[in-house]
PDB file of C-alpha atoms in Angstrom:
ATOM      1  CA  MET T 808      -1.319  -3.971  11.111  1.00 94.00           C
ATOM      2  CA  ALA T 809       0.016  -0.637  11.854  1.00 96.00           C
ATOM      3  CA  LEU T 810       2.835   0.309   9.447  1.00 96.00           C
ATOM      4  CA  LEU T 811       3.620   4.001   9.263  1.00 97.00           C
ATOM      5  CA  ASN T 812       2.953   7.286  11.101  1.00 98.00           C
ATOM      6  CA  THR T 813       3.763  10.497   9.303  1.00 97.00           C
ATOM      7  CA  GLN T 814       2.358  13.970   8.670  1.00 97.00           C
ATOM      8  CA  VAL T 815       1.530  16.020   5.547  1.00 97.00           C
ATOM      9  CA  ALA T 816       4.789  17.721   4.436  1.00 97.00           C
ATOM     10  CA  PRO T 817       4.339  21.311   3.159  1.00 97.00           C
ATOM     11  CA  GLU T 818       5.626  20.328  -0.241  1.00 97.00           C
ATOM     12  CA  TRP T 819       2.742  17.816  -0.531  1.00 96.00           C
ATOM     13  CA  VAL T 820       0.073  20.578  -0.524  1.00 97.00           C
ATOM     14  CA  ASP T 821      -1.190  21.917  -3.676  1.00 94.00           C
ATOM     15  CA  TYR T 822      -2.938  25.174  -4.734  1.00 92.00           C
ATOM     16  CA  ASN T 823      -6.214  23.734  -3.387  1.00 90.00           C
ATOM     17  CA  GLY T 824      -4.710  23.873   0.101  1.00 91.00           C
ATOM     18  CA  HIS T 825      -4.716  20.086   0.603  1.00 94.00           C
ATOM     19  CA  MET T 826      -2.501  17.122   0.017  1.00 96.00           C
ATOM     20  CA  ASN T 827      -2.138  16.522  -3.808  1.00 96.00           C
ATOM     21  CA  ASP T 828      -3.592  13.267  -5.080  1.00 94.00           C
ATOM     22  CA  ALA T 829      -0.040  12.119  -6.119  1.00 96.00           C
ATOM     23  CA  GLU T 830       1.112  12.480  -2.533  1.00 97.00           C
ATOM     24  CA  TYR T 831      -1.460   9.902  -1.177  1.00 97.00           C
ATOM     25  CA  ALA T 832       0.174   7.456  -3.551  1.00 97.00           C
ATOM     26  CA  ARG T 833       3.624   8.510  -2.013  1.00 97.00           C
ATOM     27  CA  VAL T 834       2.326   7.869   1.440  1.00 98.00           C
ATOM     28  CA  PHE T 835       1.070   4.456   0.468  1.00 98.00           C
ATOM     29  CA  SER T 836       4.307   3.744  -1.252  1.00 97.00           C
ATOM     30  CA  LEU T 837       6.128   4.520   1.873  1.00 97.00           C
ATOM     31  CA  GLY T 838       3.719   1.782   3.485  1.00 97.00           C
ATOM     32  CA  VAL T 839       4.963  -0.733   1.024  1.00 98.00           C
ATOM     33  CA  GLU T 840       8.544   0.149   2.203  1.00 97.00           C
ATOM     34  CA  ALA T 841       7.441  -0.116   5.977  1.00 98.00           C
ATOM     35  CA  LEU T 842       5.746  -3.481   4.961  1.00 98.00           C
ATOM     36  CA  MET T 843       8.878  -4.679   3.169  1.00 97.00           C
ATOM     37  CA  THR T 844      11.013  -3.802   6.398  1.00 97.00           C
ATOM     38  CA  ALA T 845       8.379  -5.846   8.501  1.00 97.00           C
ATOM     39  CA  ILE T 846       8.877  -8.975   6.322  1.00 97.00           C
ATOM     40  CA  GLY T 847      12.849  -8.790   6.259  1.00 97.00           C
ATOM     41  CA  LEU T 848      13.415  -6.815   3.130  1.00 97.00           C
ATOM     42  CA  ASP T 849      14.708  -3.511   4.357  1.00 96.00           C
ATOM     43  CA  GLU T 850      17.782  -2.332   2.521  1.00 96.00           C
ATOM     44  CA  ASP T 851      20.195  -4.941   4.127  1.00 97.00           C
ATOM     45  CA  GLY T 852      17.569  -7.715   3.611  1.00 96.00           C
ATOM     46  CA  CYS T 853      17.119  -6.923   0.068  1.00 97.00           C
ATOM     47  CA  ARG T 854      20.805  -7.002  -0.515  1.00 97.00           C
ATOM     48  CA  ARG T 855      21.259 -10.152   1.705  1.00 96.00           C
ATOM     49  CA  HIS T 856      18.542 -12.003  -0.266  1.00 97.00           C
ATOM     50  CA  GLY T 857      19.195 -10.498  -3.606  1.00 97.00           C
ATOM     51  CA  TYR T 858      15.336  -9.971  -3.634  1.00 98.00           C
ATOM     52  CA  THR T 859      12.989  -6.850  -3.661  1.00 98.00           C
ATOM     53  CA  ILE T 860       9.111  -6.245  -4.172  1.00 97.00           C
ATOM     54  CA  TYR T 861       7.609  -4.356  -6.975  1.00 97.00           C
ATOM     55  CA  THR T 862       4.082  -2.853  -7.163  1.00 97.00           C
ATOM     56  CA  LEU T 863       2.202  -4.562 -10.022  1.00 96.00           C
ATOM     57  CA  GLU T 864      -1.086  -2.833  -9.649  1.00 95.00           C
ATOM     58  CA  THR T 865      -2.808  -0.352  -7.221  1.00 96.00           C
ATOM     59  CA  HIS T 866      -6.430   0.918  -6.788  1.00 96.00           C
ATOM     60  CA  LEU T 867      -6.321   4.119  -4.806  1.00 96.00           C
ATOM     61  CA  CYS T 868      -9.629   5.630  -3.384  1.00 96.00           C
ATOM     62  CA  TYR T 869      -9.633   9.089  -1.997  1.00 96.00           C
ATOM     63  CA  ARG T 870     -12.124   9.547   0.804  1.00 96.00           C
ATOM     64  CA  ARG T 871     -11.231  12.867   2.605  1.00 96.00           C
ATOM     65  CA  GLU T 872      -8.784  15.727   2.157  1.00 96.00           C
ATOM     66  CA  ALA T 873      -5.585  16.034   4.102  1.00 97.00           C
ATOM     67  CA  HIS T 874      -4.017  19.319   5.098  1.00 96.00           C
ATOM     68  CA  GLU T 875      -0.486  20.540   5.848  1.00 96.00           C
ATOM     69  CA  GLY T 876       0.895  19.256   9.133  1.00 96.00           C
ATOM     70  CA  GLN T 877      -1.984  16.666   9.531  1.00 97.00           C
ATOM     71  CA  ALA T 878      -0.983  13.403  10.943  1.00 98.00           C
ATOM     72  CA  LEU T 879      -1.443  10.257   8.851  1.00 98.00           C
ATOM     73  CA  ALA T 880      -1.413   6.586   9.984  1.00 98.00           C
ATOM     74  CA  VAL T 881      -1.080   3.700   7.458  1.00 98.00           C
ATOM     75  CA  GLU T 882      -2.405   0.316   8.234  1.00 97.00           C
ATOM     76  CA  MET T 883      -2.161  -2.777   6.254  1.00 97.00           C
ATOM     77  CA  THR T 884      -4.268  -6.061   5.871  1.00 96.00           C
ATOM     78  CA  LEU T 885      -3.257  -9.066   3.855  1.00 97.00           C
ATOM     79  CA  LEU T 886      -5.995 -10.110   1.603  1.00 97.00           C
ATOM     80  CA  GLY T 887      -4.090 -13.047   0.003  1.00 95.00           C
ATOM     81  CA  HIS T 888      -0.645 -14.389  -1.107  1.00 96.00           C
ATOM     82  CA  ASP T 889       0.953 -17.023  -2.946  1.00 97.00           C
ATOM     83  CA  ALA T 890       4.647 -17.988  -3.282  1.00 97.00           C
ATOM     84  CA  LYS T 891       5.736 -14.748  -4.911  1.00 97.00           C
ATOM     85  CA  ARG T 892       2.811 -12.346  -4.667  1.00 98.00           C
ATOM     86  CA  LEU T 893       0.967 -10.213  -1.948  1.00 98.00           C
ATOM     87  CA  HIS T 894      -2.488  -8.823  -2.280  1.00 97.00           C
ATOM     88  CA  VAL T 895      -2.656  -6.161   0.296  1.00 97.00           C
ATOM     89  CA  PHE T 896      -5.063  -3.429   1.484  1.00 97.00           C
ATOM     90  CA  PHE T 897      -3.847  -0.167   2.914  1.00 98.00           C
ATOM     91  CA  THR T 898      -5.816   2.442   4.850  1.00 97.00           C
ATOM     92  CA  MET T 899      -4.745   5.992   5.707  1.00 98.00           C
ATOM     93  CA  HIS T 900      -6.419   7.558   8.766  1.00 98.00           C
ATOM     94  CA  ASP T 901      -6.034  11.011  10.440  1.00 97.00           C
ATOM     95  CA  ALA T 902      -5.400  11.272  14.246  1.00 96.00           C
ATOM     96  CA  GLU T 903      -9.070  11.105  14.982  1.00 97.00           C
ATOM     97  CA  GLY T 904      -9.335   7.854  12.931  1.00 96.00           C
ATOM     98  CA  THR T 905     -11.141   9.115  10.047  1.00 97.00           C
ATOM     99  CA  LEU T 906     -10.502   7.200   6.801  1.00 98.00           C
ATOM    100  CA  LEU T 907      -8.741   9.556   4.440  1.00 98.00           C
ATOM    101  CA  ALA T 908      -7.994   7.148   1.676  1.00 98.00           C
ATOM    102  CA  SER T 909      -7.300   3.416   0.746  1.00 98.00           C
ATOM    103  CA  SER T 910      -4.981   1.513  -1.533  1.00 97.00           C
ATOM    104  CA  GLU T 911      -5.515  -2.083  -2.636  1.00 97.00           C
ATOM    105  CA  GLN T 912      -2.237  -3.402  -4.219  1.00 98.00           C
ATOM    106  CA  MET T 913      -0.787  -6.429  -5.915  1.00 98.00           C
ATOM    107  CA  LEU T 914       2.832  -6.742  -4.955  1.00 98.00           C
ATOM    108  CA  MET T 915       5.372  -9.083  -6.800  1.00 98.00           C
ATOM    109  CA  GLY T 916       8.573 -10.623  -5.352  1.00 98.00           C
ATOM    110  CA  ILE T 917      11.430 -10.172  -7.588  1.00 98.00           C
ATOM    111  CA  ASP T 918      14.907 -11.763  -7.876  1.00 97.00           C
ATOM    112  CA  SER T 919      16.994  -8.693  -8.094  1.00 96.00           C
ATOM    113  CA  ASP T 920      19.678 -10.348  -9.908  1.00 93.00           C
ATOM    114  CA  ALA T 921      17.634 -11.850 -12.656  1.00 95.00           C
ATOM    115  CA  GLY T 922      15.098  -8.971 -12.705  1.00 94.00           C
ATOM    116  CA  ARG T 923      12.323 -11.660 -12.718  1.00 97.00           C
ATOM    117  CA  PRO T 924       9.554 -12.745 -10.544  1.00 98.00           C
ATOM    118  CA  ALA T 925      10.689 -15.476  -7.973  1.00 97.00           C
ATOM    119  CA  PRO T 926       9.286 -17.059  -4.827  1.00 98.00           C
ATOM    120  CA  PHE T 927       9.913 -15.412  -1.550  1.00 98.00           C
ATOM    121  CA  PRO T 928      13.058 -16.460   0.258  1.00 97.00           C
ATOM    122  CA  GLU T 929      12.279 -18.863   3.130  1.00 97.00           C
ATOM    123  CA  ALA T 930      12.528 -16.265   5.886  1.00 97.00           C
ATOM    124  CA  VAL T 931      10.613 -13.666   4.008  1.00 97.00           C
ATOM    125  CA  ALA T 932       7.722 -16.355   3.312  1.00 97.00           C
ATOM    126  CA  ASP T 933       7.848 -17.121   6.991  1.00 97.00           C
ATOM    127  CA  ALA T 934       7.293 -13.599   7.891  1.00 97.00           C
ATOM    128  CA  VAL T 935       4.493 -13.226   5.415  1.00 97.00           C
ATOM    129  CA  GLY T 936       2.755 -16.021   7.150  1.00 95.00           C
ATOM    130  CA  THR T 937       2.573 -14.017  10.384  1.00 95.00           C
ATOM    131  CA  LEU T 938       0.890 -10.896   8.681  1.00 96.00           C
ATOM    132  CA  PRO T 939      -2.478 -10.059   9.741  1.00 93.00           C
ATOM    133  CA  ALA T 940      -5.005 -11.506   7.215  1.00 93.00           C
ATOM    134  CA  ALA T 941      -8.496 -10.499   6.300  1.00 92.00           C
ATOM    135  CA  GLY T 942      -9.630 -14.033   5.884  1.00 84.00           C
ATOM    136  CA  ASP T 943     -13.385 -13.975   5.011  1.00 86.00           C
ATOM    137  CA  ASP T 944     -13.780 -10.558   6.472  1.00 88.00           C
ATOM    138  CA  TRP T 945     -12.566  -8.331   3.548  1.00 89.00           C
ATOM    139  CA  PRO T 946     -12.724  -4.674   4.014  1.00 92.00           C
ATOM    140  CA  LYS T 947     -15.752  -3.032   2.176  1.00 90.00           C
ATOM    141  CA  LEU T 948     -13.596  -1.056  -0.113  1.00 91.00           C
ATOM    142  CA  ALA T 949     -11.530  -4.015  -1.255  1.00 93.00           C
ATOM    143  CA  GLY T 950     -12.234  -5.721  -4.404  1.00 91.00           C
ATOM    144  CA  ARG T 951     -13.860  -2.664  -6.143  1.00 87.00           C
ATOM    145  CA  ARG T 952     -13.845  -2.225  -9.777  1.00 86.00           C
ATOM    146  CA  ILE T 953     -13.777   1.112 -11.661  1.00 87.00           C
ATOM    147  CA  GLY T 954     -16.463   1.900 -14.413  1.00 87.00           C
ATOM    148  CA  LEU T 955     -19.607   3.506 -15.307  1.00 87.00           C
ATOM    149  CA  PRO T 956     -22.969   1.645 -15.634  1.00 86.00           C
ATOM    150  CA  PRO T 957     -23.950   0.911 -19.353  1.00 87.00           C
ATOM    151  CA  GLN T 958     -25.615   3.873 -21.081  1.00 84.00           C
ATOM    152  CA  ARG T 959     -29.046   3.321 -22.523  1.00 79.00           C
TER     153      ARG T 959
END
C-alpha cells in the first residue's frame, strides 16, 4: 500500500553527503502518520475517538544511501494484527524503485484519555481489516533478528 511520497530535505543530509540514519526513522515515522490517516486516525479522528497509536518496537534496515532532493516513496504491508496491535512492514524506495531501507514495526493502539493500550475503535478496526496483508507471502526482510554468530 503506497503511503507517502516525499524527498530528502537539505537538513536531513549529514557531513557524509547522504541522508543521516536518524532521518530514515523520521521518514518511516511519517509513514506511520500516513497509515494512521488511512485508518481514520488523523488528528481529527484521534480526537473524536480519544485514541491514538504508539510505536512499540522497530527494526530498521539500511540498504542504500539517499541524497539531498532524492524522491522517496514509502509503502506498507500488514504482517499481522489483533484487537489493539499492528505488525507492519514499511519499505522506502527511490524514484527508480531501488530499495533504500525497510522498517518492521509493532504498533499499539492507545486510549488517549487513560494512556493505556485498548482495542481499536470499531471504525478503525474495520479500516484495519481492509489493509493489504502479506498473508503467507512475507517480505524477505521481515522477521529478521539481529545478532552475531557464536564465537568459537
